[in-house]
Short mmCIF file of C-alpha atoms and ligand atoms in Angstrom, two decimals:
data_model
loop_
_atom_site.label_atom_id
_atom_site.label_comp_id
_atom_site.label_asym_id
_atom_site.label_seq_id
_atom_site.Cartn_x
_atom_site.Cartn_y
_atom_site.Cartn_z
CA MET A 8 72.50 88.51 117.12
CA ARG A 9 74.20 86.55 119.88
CA THR A 10 76.64 83.71 119.23
CA GLU A 11 77.23 81.21 121.95
CA ILE A 12 79.49 78.16 122.18
CA ILE A 13 77.87 75.05 123.66
CA HIS A 14 79.24 71.57 124.31
CA LYS A 15 76.09 69.44 124.54
CA GLU A 16 73.24 69.02 122.10
CA LEU A 17 70.59 68.98 124.81
CA ASN A 18 67.60 71.33 124.84
CA THR A 19 68.91 73.91 122.46
CA GLY A 20 65.71 74.12 120.42
CA GLY A 21 65.63 75.59 116.92
CA LEU A 22 67.34 74.26 113.84
CA LEU A 23 70.48 72.11 113.91
CA LEU A 24 72.85 72.35 110.94
CA VAL A 25 75.08 69.38 110.24
CA GLY A 26 77.70 69.42 107.49
CA MET A 27 78.39 65.96 106.06
CA SER A 28 80.64 64.33 103.50
CA PRO A 29 80.29 60.97 101.79
CA GLY A 30 82.46 58.14 103.07
CA LYS A 31 82.84 56.07 106.17
CA ASN A 32 82.34 59.02 108.55
CA LEU A 33 78.85 59.53 107.22
CA LYS A 34 77.61 56.31 108.83
CA VAL A 35 79.14 57.19 112.21
CA ASP A 36 77.61 60.67 112.09
CA ILE A 37 74.20 59.34 111.13
CA GLU A 38 74.25 56.89 114.03
CA GLN A 39 75.07 59.71 116.44
CA ILE A 40 72.23 61.82 115.05
CA ALA A 41 69.89 58.83 115.37
CA THR A 42 70.80 58.53 119.05
CA PHE A 43 69.99 62.09 120.04
CA SER A 44 67.06 62.62 117.66
CA GLY A 45 65.34 59.28 118.21
CA LEU A 46 64.93 58.89 114.41
CA PRO A 47 65.88 55.56 112.81
CA PRO A 48 69.26 55.77 110.95
CA GLU A 49 67.67 54.47 107.69
CA HIS A 50 65.22 57.35 107.76
CA ILE A 51 67.99 59.92 108.31
CA SER A 52 70.11 58.68 105.43
CA GLU A 53 67.21 58.31 102.98
CA GLU A 54 68.18 60.05 99.73
CA PHE A 55 71.14 61.71 101.39
CA ALA A 56 74.73 60.76 100.63
CA GLY A 57 76.57 63.97 101.56
CA GLY A 58 77.03 65.19 97.97
CA LEU A 59 77.91 68.87 97.57
CA LYS A 60 74.91 71.12 98.34
CA GLN A 61 72.63 68.11 98.86
CA VAL A 62 70.23 68.98 101.68
CA ARG A 63 67.96 66.82 103.83
CA VAL A 64 65.77 68.48 106.43
CA LEU A 65 64.34 66.27 109.19
CA TYR A 66 61.55 67.63 111.35
CA LEU A 67 61.45 66.32 114.91
CA PRO A 68 58.41 65.85 117.14
CA LYS A 69 57.84 68.40 119.93
CA GLY A 70 59.90 67.84 123.05
CA LYS A 71 63.11 66.93 121.22
CA SER A 72 66.27 69.00 121.56
CA TYR A 73 65.73 70.55 118.08
CA SER A 74 62.65 71.33 116.04
CA ALA A 75 64.52 70.34 112.86
CA ILE A 76 67.85 68.99 111.69
CA ALA A 77 69.30 70.03 108.33
CA LEU A 78 71.93 67.75 106.84
CA ILE A 79 74.07 69.75 104.44
CA GLY A 80 76.19 67.90 101.89
CA LEU A 81 79.78 69.11 101.65
CA GLY A 82 80.90 66.78 98.85
CA LYS A 83 83.82 64.40 98.75
CA ASN A 84 86.67 66.90 99.00
CA PRO A 85 85.37 69.85 100.96
CA SER A 86 87.32 73.07 100.71
CA TYR A 87 86.82 76.48 102.28
CA GLY A 88 84.99 77.59 99.15
CA SER A 89 82.69 74.59 98.79
CA ILE A 90 81.69 74.50 102.48
CA CYS A 91 81.08 78.24 102.50
CA ASP A 92 78.97 77.92 99.35
CA ALA A 93 76.93 74.99 100.64
CA PHE A 94 76.11 76.76 103.91
CA ARG A 95 75.44 80.07 102.19
CA SER A 96 73.08 78.40 99.79
CA PHE A 97 71.14 76.65 102.58
CA SER A 98 71.07 79.80 104.72
CA HIS A 99 69.73 81.81 101.77
CA ARG A 100 66.81 79.36 101.58
CA LEU A 101 65.89 80.20 105.19
CA LYS A 102 64.78 83.71 104.23
CA GLY A 103 61.19 84.18 105.31
CA ARG A 104 61.32 81.28 107.80
CA ASN A 105 61.10 81.92 111.51
CA PHE A 106 63.59 79.85 113.42
CA SER A 107 64.55 81.80 116.52
CA SER A 108 67.77 79.86 116.97
CA VAL A 109 70.17 77.91 114.79
CA CYS A 110 72.85 75.60 116.09
CA LEU A 111 75.87 74.80 113.95
CA ASP A 112 77.08 71.31 114.76
CA GLY A 113 80.87 71.22 114.90
CA MET A 114 80.91 67.91 116.68
CA ARG A 115 80.56 65.34 113.89
CA SER A 116 83.56 63.43 112.61
CA SER A 117 83.07 64.49 108.98
CA TRP A 118 84.22 68.02 109.85
CA THR A 119 87.92 67.44 109.59
CA HIS A 120 89.33 66.51 106.19
CA LYS A 121 92.78 65.86 104.90
CA ASN A 122 93.02 69.25 103.21
CA LEU A 123 91.11 71.25 105.75
CA ASN A 124 91.64 71.62 109.48
CA PHE A 125 88.87 71.99 112.04
CA LYS A 126 89.25 75.76 112.39
CA PHE A 127 88.87 76.45 108.67
CA GLY A 128 86.02 73.94 108.40
CA LEU A 129 84.01 75.62 111.13
CA GLU A 130 84.95 79.11 109.95
CA SER A 131 83.88 78.46 106.35
CA ALA A 132 80.54 76.94 107.43
CA LEU A 133 79.72 79.86 109.71
CA ASN A 134 80.99 82.38 107.17
CA GLY A 135 78.68 80.85 104.55
CA PHE A 136 75.71 80.72 106.93
CA LEU A 137 76.14 84.39 107.89
CA LEU A 138 76.55 85.46 104.24
CA GLY A 139 73.26 83.71 103.38
CA ALA A 140 71.38 86.59 105.03
CA TYR A 141 72.82 89.09 102.53
CA GLU A 142 70.15 91.13 100.80
CA PRO A 143 71.05 92.70 97.45
CA GLY A 144 67.93 94.93 97.26
CA LEU A 145 69.92 98.01 98.22
CA TYR A 146 67.66 100.55 96.61
CA LYS A 147 64.27 98.91 97.06
CA SER A 148 61.64 101.15 98.66
CA GLU A 149 60.72 98.47 101.15
CA SER A 150 63.34 96.59 103.13
CA LEU A 151 63.48 92.88 102.31
CA HIS A 152 65.56 91.81 105.31
CA ASN A 153 63.62 88.72 106.36
CA HIS A 154 66.26 86.15 107.29
CA PRO A 155 65.78 84.55 110.73
CA MET A 156 69.10 86.22 111.66
CA ASP A 157 67.58 89.65 110.98
CA LYS A 158 65.03 89.18 113.76
CA ASP A 159 65.52 90.51 117.27
CA GLY A 160 66.50 87.89 119.80
CA PHE A 161 67.87 85.43 117.21
CA GLN A 162 70.45 83.11 118.75
CA MET A 163 73.33 81.42 116.97
CA LYS A 164 74.82 78.44 118.78
CA ILE A 165 77.98 76.60 117.94
CA LEU A 166 78.17 73.04 119.22
CA VAL A 167 81.77 71.87 119.66
CA ALA A 168 83.76 69.52 121.87
CA LYS A 169 85.40 71.13 124.92
CA SER A 170 88.83 70.23 123.53
CA LYS A 171 88.10 72.40 120.45
CA LEU A 172 87.25 75.55 122.38
CA ALA A 173 90.30 77.61 121.32
CA PRO A 174 90.10 76.97 117.53
CA SER A 175 86.31 77.38 117.71
CA LYS A 176 86.60 80.82 119.29
CA ALA A 177 89.13 81.85 116.63
CA ALA A 178 86.92 80.47 113.84
CA ILE A 179 83.82 82.28 115.14
CA ALA A 180 85.62 85.62 115.55
CA LYS A 181 87.05 85.39 112.04
CA ALA A 182 83.80 84.25 110.40
CA GLU A 183 81.79 87.04 112.04
CA ALA A 184 84.32 89.75 111.19
CA LEU A 185 84.84 88.45 107.65
CA SER A 186 81.17 88.03 106.75
CA SER A 187 80.18 91.46 108.02
CA THR A 188 82.98 93.10 106.03
CA GLN A 189 82.17 90.99 102.95
CA LYS A 190 78.51 92.08 103.10
CA ARG A 191 79.56 95.73 103.35
CA ILE A 192 81.86 95.21 100.36
CA PHE A 193 79.09 93.43 98.37
CA ASP A 194 77.05 96.60 98.88
CA ILE A 195 79.61 98.95 97.38
CA VAL A 196 80.41 96.63 94.45
CA ASN A 197 76.70 96.01 93.72
CA ALA A 198 75.91 99.72 93.96
CA PRO A 199 75.61 101.26 90.47
CA GLY A 200 77.89 103.90 88.98
CA ASN A 201 75.52 106.76 89.74
CA LYS A 202 75.49 105.87 93.46
CA ALA A 203 78.96 104.47 94.21
CA THR A 204 80.86 107.43 92.74
CA PRO A 205 84.53 108.13 93.57
CA GLU A 206 83.41 110.58 96.26
CA TYR A 207 81.00 108.03 97.75
CA ILE A 208 83.72 105.39 97.99
CA ALA A 209 86.16 107.91 99.46
CA ASN A 210 83.62 108.72 102.17
CA TRP A 211 82.93 105.03 102.74
CA ALA A 212 86.67 104.46 103.28
CA LEU A 213 87.03 107.46 105.61
CA LYS A 214 84.14 106.18 107.72
CA SER A 215 85.42 102.61 107.77
CA GLY A 216 88.87 103.83 108.83
CA GLU A 217 87.38 105.85 111.64
CA GLU A 218 85.15 103.03 112.84
CA PHE A 219 87.65 100.18 112.68
CA GLY A 220 90.94 101.97 113.28
CA PHE A 221 93.02 102.54 110.15
CA GLN A 222 94.21 105.76 108.53
CA VAL A 223 92.65 107.04 105.34
CA SER A 224 93.49 110.19 103.49
CA ALA A 225 91.49 111.12 100.43
CA MET A 226 93.20 113.31 97.83
CA ASP A 227 90.69 115.37 95.86
CA LYS A 228 91.14 116.52 92.25
CA GLN A 229 93.24 119.52 93.25
CA ALA A 230 95.59 117.40 95.34
CA ILE A 231 95.76 114.81 92.54
CA GLU A 232 96.76 117.56 90.09
CA LYS A 233 99.37 118.86 92.51
CA ALA A 234 100.81 115.38 93.03
CA GLY A 235 100.99 114.83 89.27
CA LEU A 236 98.84 111.71 88.95
CA HIS A 237 98.44 112.45 85.24
CA ALA A 238 97.23 109.02 84.11
CA LEU A 239 94.37 109.07 86.65
CA LEU A 240 93.47 112.59 85.53
CA ALA A 241 93.52 111.49 81.87
CA VAL A 242 91.00 108.67 82.49
CA ASN A 243 88.83 111.07 84.49
CA ARG A 244 88.61 113.63 81.67
CA GLY A 245 85.30 112.30 80.35
CA SER A 246 83.64 112.09 83.74
CA GLU A 247 80.94 114.15 85.43
CA PHE A 248 82.44 113.11 88.80
CA PRO A 249 85.83 114.29 90.09
CA PRO A 250 88.47 111.62 90.80
CA TYR A 251 89.74 110.68 94.25
CA PHE A 252 92.97 109.01 95.28
CA LEU A 253 92.92 107.20 98.62
CA ILE A 254 95.93 106.43 100.75
CA LEU A 255 95.42 103.87 103.49
CA GLU A 256 97.65 102.86 106.37
CA TYR A 257 97.33 100.32 109.15
CA ALA A 258 100.06 99.04 111.46
CA LYS A 259 100.12 96.99 114.61
CA LYS A 260 103.41 95.90 116.09
CA SER A 261 104.01 92.20 116.54
CA SER A 262 105.61 90.98 119.76
CA SER A 263 108.79 89.82 117.96
CA LYS A 264 111.84 92.07 117.68
CA LYS A 265 112.17 91.52 113.93
CA ARG A 266 111.42 94.46 111.66
CA THR A 267 107.83 94.27 110.49
CA ARG A 268 107.71 94.08 106.70
CA LYS A 269 105.42 96.60 105.08
CA ILE A 270 102.93 95.27 102.54
CA GLY A 271 101.59 97.66 99.89
CA LEU A 272 98.16 97.07 98.33
CA VAL A 273 96.84 98.84 95.25
CA GLY A 274 93.26 98.39 93.97
CA LYS A 275 91.68 99.43 90.66
CA GLY A 276 88.77 101.70 91.49
CA VAL A 277 86.92 102.32 88.21
CA THR A 278 83.40 103.05 89.44
CA PHE A 279 81.98 102.51 85.94
CA ASP A 280 83.79 101.48 82.76
CA THR A 281 82.03 102.45 79.53
CA GLY A 282 85.28 101.85 77.68
CA GLY A 283 85.53 105.57 76.94
CA LEU A 284 85.62 106.51 73.24
CA SER A 285 86.78 102.93 72.49
CA ILE A 286 83.29 102.22 73.76
CA LYS A 287 82.17 98.78 74.89
CA PRO A 288 79.20 96.96 73.33
CA SER A 289 75.96 97.65 75.23
CA GLN A 290 75.24 94.01 76.08
CA ASN A 291 76.28 93.42 79.71
CA LEU A 292 77.64 96.95 79.95
CA HIS A 293 75.69 97.44 83.19
CA TYR A 294 78.01 94.93 84.84
CA MET A 295 80.87 97.39 84.47
CA LYS A 296 79.69 98.97 87.73
CA SER A 297 81.80 96.20 89.28
CA ASP A 298 85.06 97.53 87.82
CA MET A 299 86.10 98.67 91.28
CA GLY A 300 86.32 95.09 92.60
CA GLY A 301 90.07 95.48 93.18
CA ALA A 302 89.58 98.66 95.21
CA ALA A 303 86.82 96.91 97.18
CA ALA A 304 89.10 93.96 98.01
CA VAL A 305 91.79 96.32 99.31
CA LEU A 306 89.25 98.27 101.39
CA GLY A 307 87.84 95.02 102.78
CA ALA A 308 91.30 93.73 103.68
CA PHE A 309 92.14 96.95 105.56
CA GLU A 310 88.84 96.85 107.41
CA LEU A 311 89.26 93.20 108.37
CA CYS A 312 92.89 93.56 109.52
CA ALA A 313 91.95 96.54 111.69
CA LYS A 314 88.86 94.83 113.08
CA LEU A 315 90.80 91.73 114.06
CA GLN A 316 93.89 93.73 115.07
CA LEU A 317 96.23 91.60 112.96
CA PRO A 318 99.88 92.43 113.79
CA VAL A 319 100.96 93.59 110.32
CA SER A 320 101.99 96.80 108.62
CA ILE A 321 100.10 97.64 105.44
CA CYS A 322 99.76 100.65 103.20
CA GLY A 323 97.37 101.07 100.29
CA ALA A 324 96.58 103.24 97.30
CA ILE A 325 93.22 103.36 95.54
CA PRO A 326 92.75 105.50 92.42
CA LEU A 327 89.05 106.21 91.87
CA THR A 328 87.32 107.45 88.72
CA ASP A 329 84.83 106.27 86.17
CA ASN A 330 85.72 105.88 82.47
CA CYS A 331 83.15 107.79 80.46
CA VAL A 332 82.45 109.41 77.12
CA ASP A 333 82.48 113.18 76.68
CA ALA A 334 83.88 115.83 74.37
CA THR A 335 86.77 116.13 76.77
CA SER A 336 87.46 112.37 77.01
CA ILE A 337 90.90 111.10 76.02
CA LYS A 338 90.87 109.85 72.43
CA PRO A 339 92.51 106.73 71.02
CA GLY A 340 96.02 107.73 70.00
CA ASP A 341 96.33 110.50 72.59
CA VAL A 342 99.60 110.64 74.48
CA ILE A 343 99.31 111.22 78.21
CA GLY A 344 101.71 111.66 81.13
CA SER A 345 101.93 109.67 84.34
CA TYR A 346 103.11 110.01 87.94
CA ALA A 347 106.22 108.00 87.02
CA ARG A 348 106.99 110.62 84.33
CA ARG A 349 106.64 108.13 81.52
CA THR A 350 104.58 109.04 78.50
CA ILE A 351 101.83 106.66 77.41
CA GLU A 352 100.15 106.37 74.02
CA VAL A 353 96.52 105.45 74.73
CA THR A 354 95.81 103.16 71.80
CA ASP A 355 92.59 101.97 73.46
CA THR A 356 90.70 104.04 76.02
CA ASP A 357 89.08 100.84 77.32
CA ALA A 358 92.45 99.75 78.72
CA GLU A 359 91.98 102.38 81.43
CA GLY A 360 92.56 100.18 84.48
CA ARG A 361 96.27 99.84 83.79
CA LEU A 362 96.53 103.63 83.42
CA ILE A 363 95.16 104.44 86.85
CA LEU A 364 97.00 101.48 88.41
CA ALA A 365 100.25 102.78 86.88
CA ASP A 366 99.83 105.93 88.98
CA GLY A 367 98.70 103.96 92.05
CA LEU A 368 101.66 101.58 91.93
CA ALA A 369 104.25 104.28 91.23
CA PHE A 370 102.89 106.59 93.94
CA LEU A 371 102.73 103.95 96.65
CA ASN A 372 106.12 102.52 95.78
CA LYS A 373 107.85 105.90 95.77
CA ASN A 374 106.26 107.44 98.84
CA TYR A 375 105.59 104.45 101.12
CA LYS A 376 108.35 102.03 100.06
CA PRO A 377 106.54 98.75 100.78
CA ASP A 378 108.64 95.57 101.04
CA ILE A 379 105.99 93.69 99.06
CA LEU A 380 103.74 95.31 96.47
CA ILE A 381 100.45 93.69 95.44
CA ASP A 382 97.78 95.05 93.13
CA LEU A 383 94.28 93.71 92.48
CA ALA A 384 92.24 94.68 89.46
CA THR A 385 89.32 93.64 87.29
CA LEU A 386 91.78 94.27 84.50
CA THR A 387 91.14 92.18 81.39
CA GLY A 388 88.52 90.20 79.51
CA SER A 389 91.47 88.06 78.46
CA ILE A 390 91.88 86.56 81.95
CA VAL A 391 88.17 85.68 81.95
CA ARG A 392 88.61 83.84 78.65
CA THR A 393 91.69 82.09 80.08
CA LEU A 394 90.60 81.02 83.57
CA GLY A 395 86.84 81.52 83.52
CA TYR A 396 85.15 82.23 86.81
CA ASN A 397 87.04 79.88 89.12
CA ALA A 398 90.43 81.46 89.66
CA ALA A 399 92.14 84.82 89.39
CA GLY A 400 95.31 85.25 87.34
CA LEU A 401 98.50 85.77 89.33
CA PHE A 402 101.52 87.51 87.83
CA SER A 403 104.67 87.92 89.88
CA ASN A 404 108.40 88.45 89.61
CA ASP A 405 108.97 86.75 92.98
CA ASP A 406 108.50 82.96 93.23
CA ASP A 407 108.29 82.93 97.03
CA LEU A 408 105.63 85.65 97.05
CA ALA A 409 103.73 83.86 94.28
CA ASN A 410 103.75 80.58 96.20
CA GLN A 411 102.65 82.26 99.41
CA LEU A 412 99.76 83.92 97.61
CA ILE A 413 98.75 80.64 95.94
CA GLU A 414 98.72 78.93 99.36
CA ALA A 415 96.65 81.79 100.85
CA GLY A 416 94.29 81.31 97.89
CA ARG A 417 93.96 77.61 98.67
CA VAL A 418 93.16 78.04 102.36
CA SER A 419 90.82 81.00 101.82
CA GLY A 420 88.90 79.39 98.96
CA GLU A 421 89.89 82.29 96.65
CA ARG A 422 92.06 80.51 94.13
CA LEU A 423 94.93 81.93 92.11
CA TRP A 424 96.59 80.48 89.02
CA ARG A 425 100.04 81.70 88.04
CA MET A 426 100.59 83.18 84.59
CA PRO A 427 103.89 83.87 82.80
CA MET A 428 105.61 87.24 82.62
CA TRP A 429 108.37 86.57 80.09
CA ASP A 430 110.01 89.59 78.51
CA ASP A 431 109.00 88.22 75.08
CA TYR A 432 105.66 89.95 75.72
CA LYS A 433 107.31 93.32 76.31
CA SER A 434 107.32 94.27 72.64
CA ASP A 435 103.50 94.26 72.78
CA ILE A 436 103.53 97.57 74.63
CA GLU A 437 106.28 99.36 72.67
CA SER A 438 105.02 102.59 71.16
CA ASP A 439 106.35 104.50 68.14
CA VAL A 440 105.47 107.89 69.58
CA ALA A 441 105.62 107.57 73.39
CA ASP A 442 107.53 105.61 76.05
CA LEU A 443 104.94 102.84 75.87
CA LYS A 444 101.39 102.15 74.72
CA ASN A 445 98.50 100.75 76.75
CA PHE A 446 97.23 98.13 74.30
CA SER A 447 99.06 95.85 71.90
CA GLY A 448 96.29 95.87 69.31
CA LYS A 449 96.52 92.07 69.19
CA MET A 450 93.71 89.74 70.15
CA VAL A 451 96.09 87.41 72.04
CA ALA A 452 97.70 87.29 75.50
CA GLY A 453 95.85 90.41 76.68
CA ALA A 454 96.16 89.65 80.40
CA ILE A 455 99.92 89.12 80.06
CA SER A 456 100.63 92.31 78.12
CA ALA A 457 98.53 94.21 80.70
CA ALA A 458 100.76 92.77 83.44
CA LYS A 459 103.88 93.73 81.45
CA PHE A 460 102.49 97.27 81.23
CA LEU A 461 102.02 97.45 85.02
CA GLU A 462 105.51 96.03 85.60
CA VAL A 463 107.01 99.19 84.07
CA PHE A 464 105.41 101.26 86.83
CA THR A 465 106.71 99.13 89.69
CA SER A 466 110.22 100.59 89.03
CA GLY A 467 111.89 97.21 89.35
CA HIS A 468 110.34 96.41 92.73
CA PRO A 469 111.80 92.95 93.55
CA SER A 470 108.65 91.57 95.16
CA TRP A 471 105.54 92.49 93.22
CA ALA A 472 102.38 90.55 92.41
CA HIS A 473 99.46 91.50 90.19
CA LEU A 474 96.11 89.74 90.59
CA ASP A 475 93.76 89.99 87.62
CA ILE A 476 90.36 89.37 89.25
CA ALA A 477 88.13 90.23 86.26
CA GLY A 478 86.54 86.75 86.22
CA VAL A 479 86.00 86.31 89.95
CA ALA A 480 85.01 89.69 91.41
CA PHE A 481 81.47 89.57 90.09
CA GLY A 482 79.43 86.59 88.97
CA ASP A 483 76.34 84.48 88.64
CA SER A 484 74.89 82.98 91.77
CA GLU A 485 71.63 81.73 93.21
CA PHE A 486 71.56 84.78 95.49
CA SER A 487 70.60 87.27 92.81
CA LYS A 488 68.91 87.20 89.41
CA MET A 489 71.79 89.04 87.75
CA LYS A 490 75.51 88.84 88.43
CA SER A 491 76.53 90.18 91.82
CA ALA A 492 79.58 90.87 93.97
CA LYS A 493 81.71 87.99 95.22
CA GLY A 494 83.97 89.90 97.61
CA PHE A 495 86.95 88.09 96.06
CA GLY A 496 90.31 89.02 97.56
CA ILE A 497 89.36 89.99 101.11
CA ASN A 498 89.83 86.56 102.67
CA LEU A 499 92.78 85.84 100.36
CA LEU A 500 94.65 89.01 101.38
CA TYR A 501 93.79 88.44 105.03
CA GLU A 502 95.11 84.86 105.04
CA PHE A 503 98.23 86.01 103.17
CA LEU A 504 98.76 88.69 105.83
CA VAL A 505 98.23 86.13 108.63
CA GLN A 506 101.17 84.18 107.15
CA ILE A 507 103.25 87.38 106.93
CA SER A 508 102.39 88.22 110.56
CA LYS A 509 103.72 84.81 111.64
CA GLU A 510 107.05 85.51 109.90
CA ASN A 511 107.41 88.98 111.40
N1 BES B 1 87.19 96.48 83.04
C1 BES B 1 87.65 95.84 81.87
C2 BES B 1 88.00 94.38 82.07
C3 BES B 1 86.87 93.44 82.45
C4 BES B 1 86.30 92.64 81.48
C5 BES B 1 86.45 93.33 83.74
C6 BES B 1 85.31 91.76 81.83
C7 BES B 1 85.44 92.46 84.09
C8 BES B 1 84.88 91.67 83.12
C9 BES B 1 88.92 96.54 81.36
O1 BES B 1 89.04 97.89 81.65
C10 BES B 1 88.91 96.40 79.88
O2 BES B 1 88.04 96.92 79.28
N2 BES B 1 89.88 95.70 79.32
C11 BES B 1 89.97 95.49 77.93
C12 BES B 1 91.37 95.83 77.53
C13 BES B 1 91.61 95.86 76.06
C14 BES B 1 90.90 97.00 75.41
C15 BES B 1 93.10 96.00 75.85
C16 BES B 1 89.66 94.03 77.65
O3 BES B 1 90.15 93.17 78.37
O4 BES B 1 88.90 93.77 76.73
ZN1 ZN B 2 88.08 99.14 80.20
ZN1 ZN B 3 88.01 98.55 83.35
#
């Protein structure tokens, strides 16, 4: 697919996409469209007020600059997320159609809003449009790729004013890089536990590192034993697949003389979570193939930073295993060791994410000494009950870091909501027999006690944040019949790192 920037709407052919919001700009935009399409303004605005995801498609007679114009409603307060969604939804509907070119109109006045600048507006629209071609039928015998964009010779045009050339180029580069990485990440999160095994993900990471330019080393079971990652090994005891532990590094020097701060990223990579002997109910159990959403976000962020050559220094750790049932599985009440040399009473084998993250956090902190430490994990059902599907829970001991992450969440459309970490919750993880236990046994504040558990393994790191993404990594959408991957965290981490790169 070729993407081309144009400055005039003449003779481009194909389908024109126009994002529109309600309000006084709508009238101005409609008049402009009337002028170049020759359609009367009343006809254009018929049953279209710019409401979110409202769509009006106008077909033009032969000889006009476009064969059709699609007006796409962005709603009253467009955000990165809502624009991306509206365009993705419309793009998805184009599957099976045969437009040989699509032009995204970045010229209308309703593009720029008080909470969204031009670059993010254009980027989110293009990102959404490109994601609309995603095809979840990974293991179907016959390929279903039938989006106009999948066809040879398809042309994508971006219509913008000459004065907006620089932000447009930046928006296009980011949207293309982001959407292609997000689609690759959707694939590994949507892949089931018998396909996306720890070894499969390790190989995926090695290949991505080679292709895009970041370092990956994959520790196999022997190396994991040698390193003493006992908590990861304990969770892996019931598995038919050996565990892997990935270490990722990417660094590009910024032009400033200041020391580049190193950011450490840890992702929960449970390739399937049965709950272990504290087994989960069977309803919706198949969705636990997505329990590596944190690992996927970290992999996606590394790939995107390397692809776009962002001047940052990042290191990452990804513990990979599934959590299964076997005669050799850890049992509730078992006491296990950990990389940090703390003993853990496993009161619930379904609280396995915090066990493998404990080793990931302690290992990365000790051996790579990041200035900021961030982990992402589909960690608790409790955060889903608290925040639902619209925001991830943010836990942090550093207010500045928390605020920076919240802001990155706002601009990237991947929202975070801060949760408390008071020491009052610490007693929830005190054990009678070991240094600590992995589950309080209480039905309350589960996401907070999980965060307090992780905190122990950060060894007092002054700038740590934990993102519980259980409600946002995987979800319902119009793009699949069942829940599917959301790619949550990639754009958030990238925008956070863009801010860090500006401070370096
Ligand atoms: N992987 C789950 C958390 C989860 C729940 C992710 C829903 C996505 C959607 C995690 O390992 C888990 O099972 N957590 C338990 C912990 C409990 C036993 C302390 C939970 O939250 O129920
Ligand atoms: Zn679990
Ligand atoms: Zn889990």
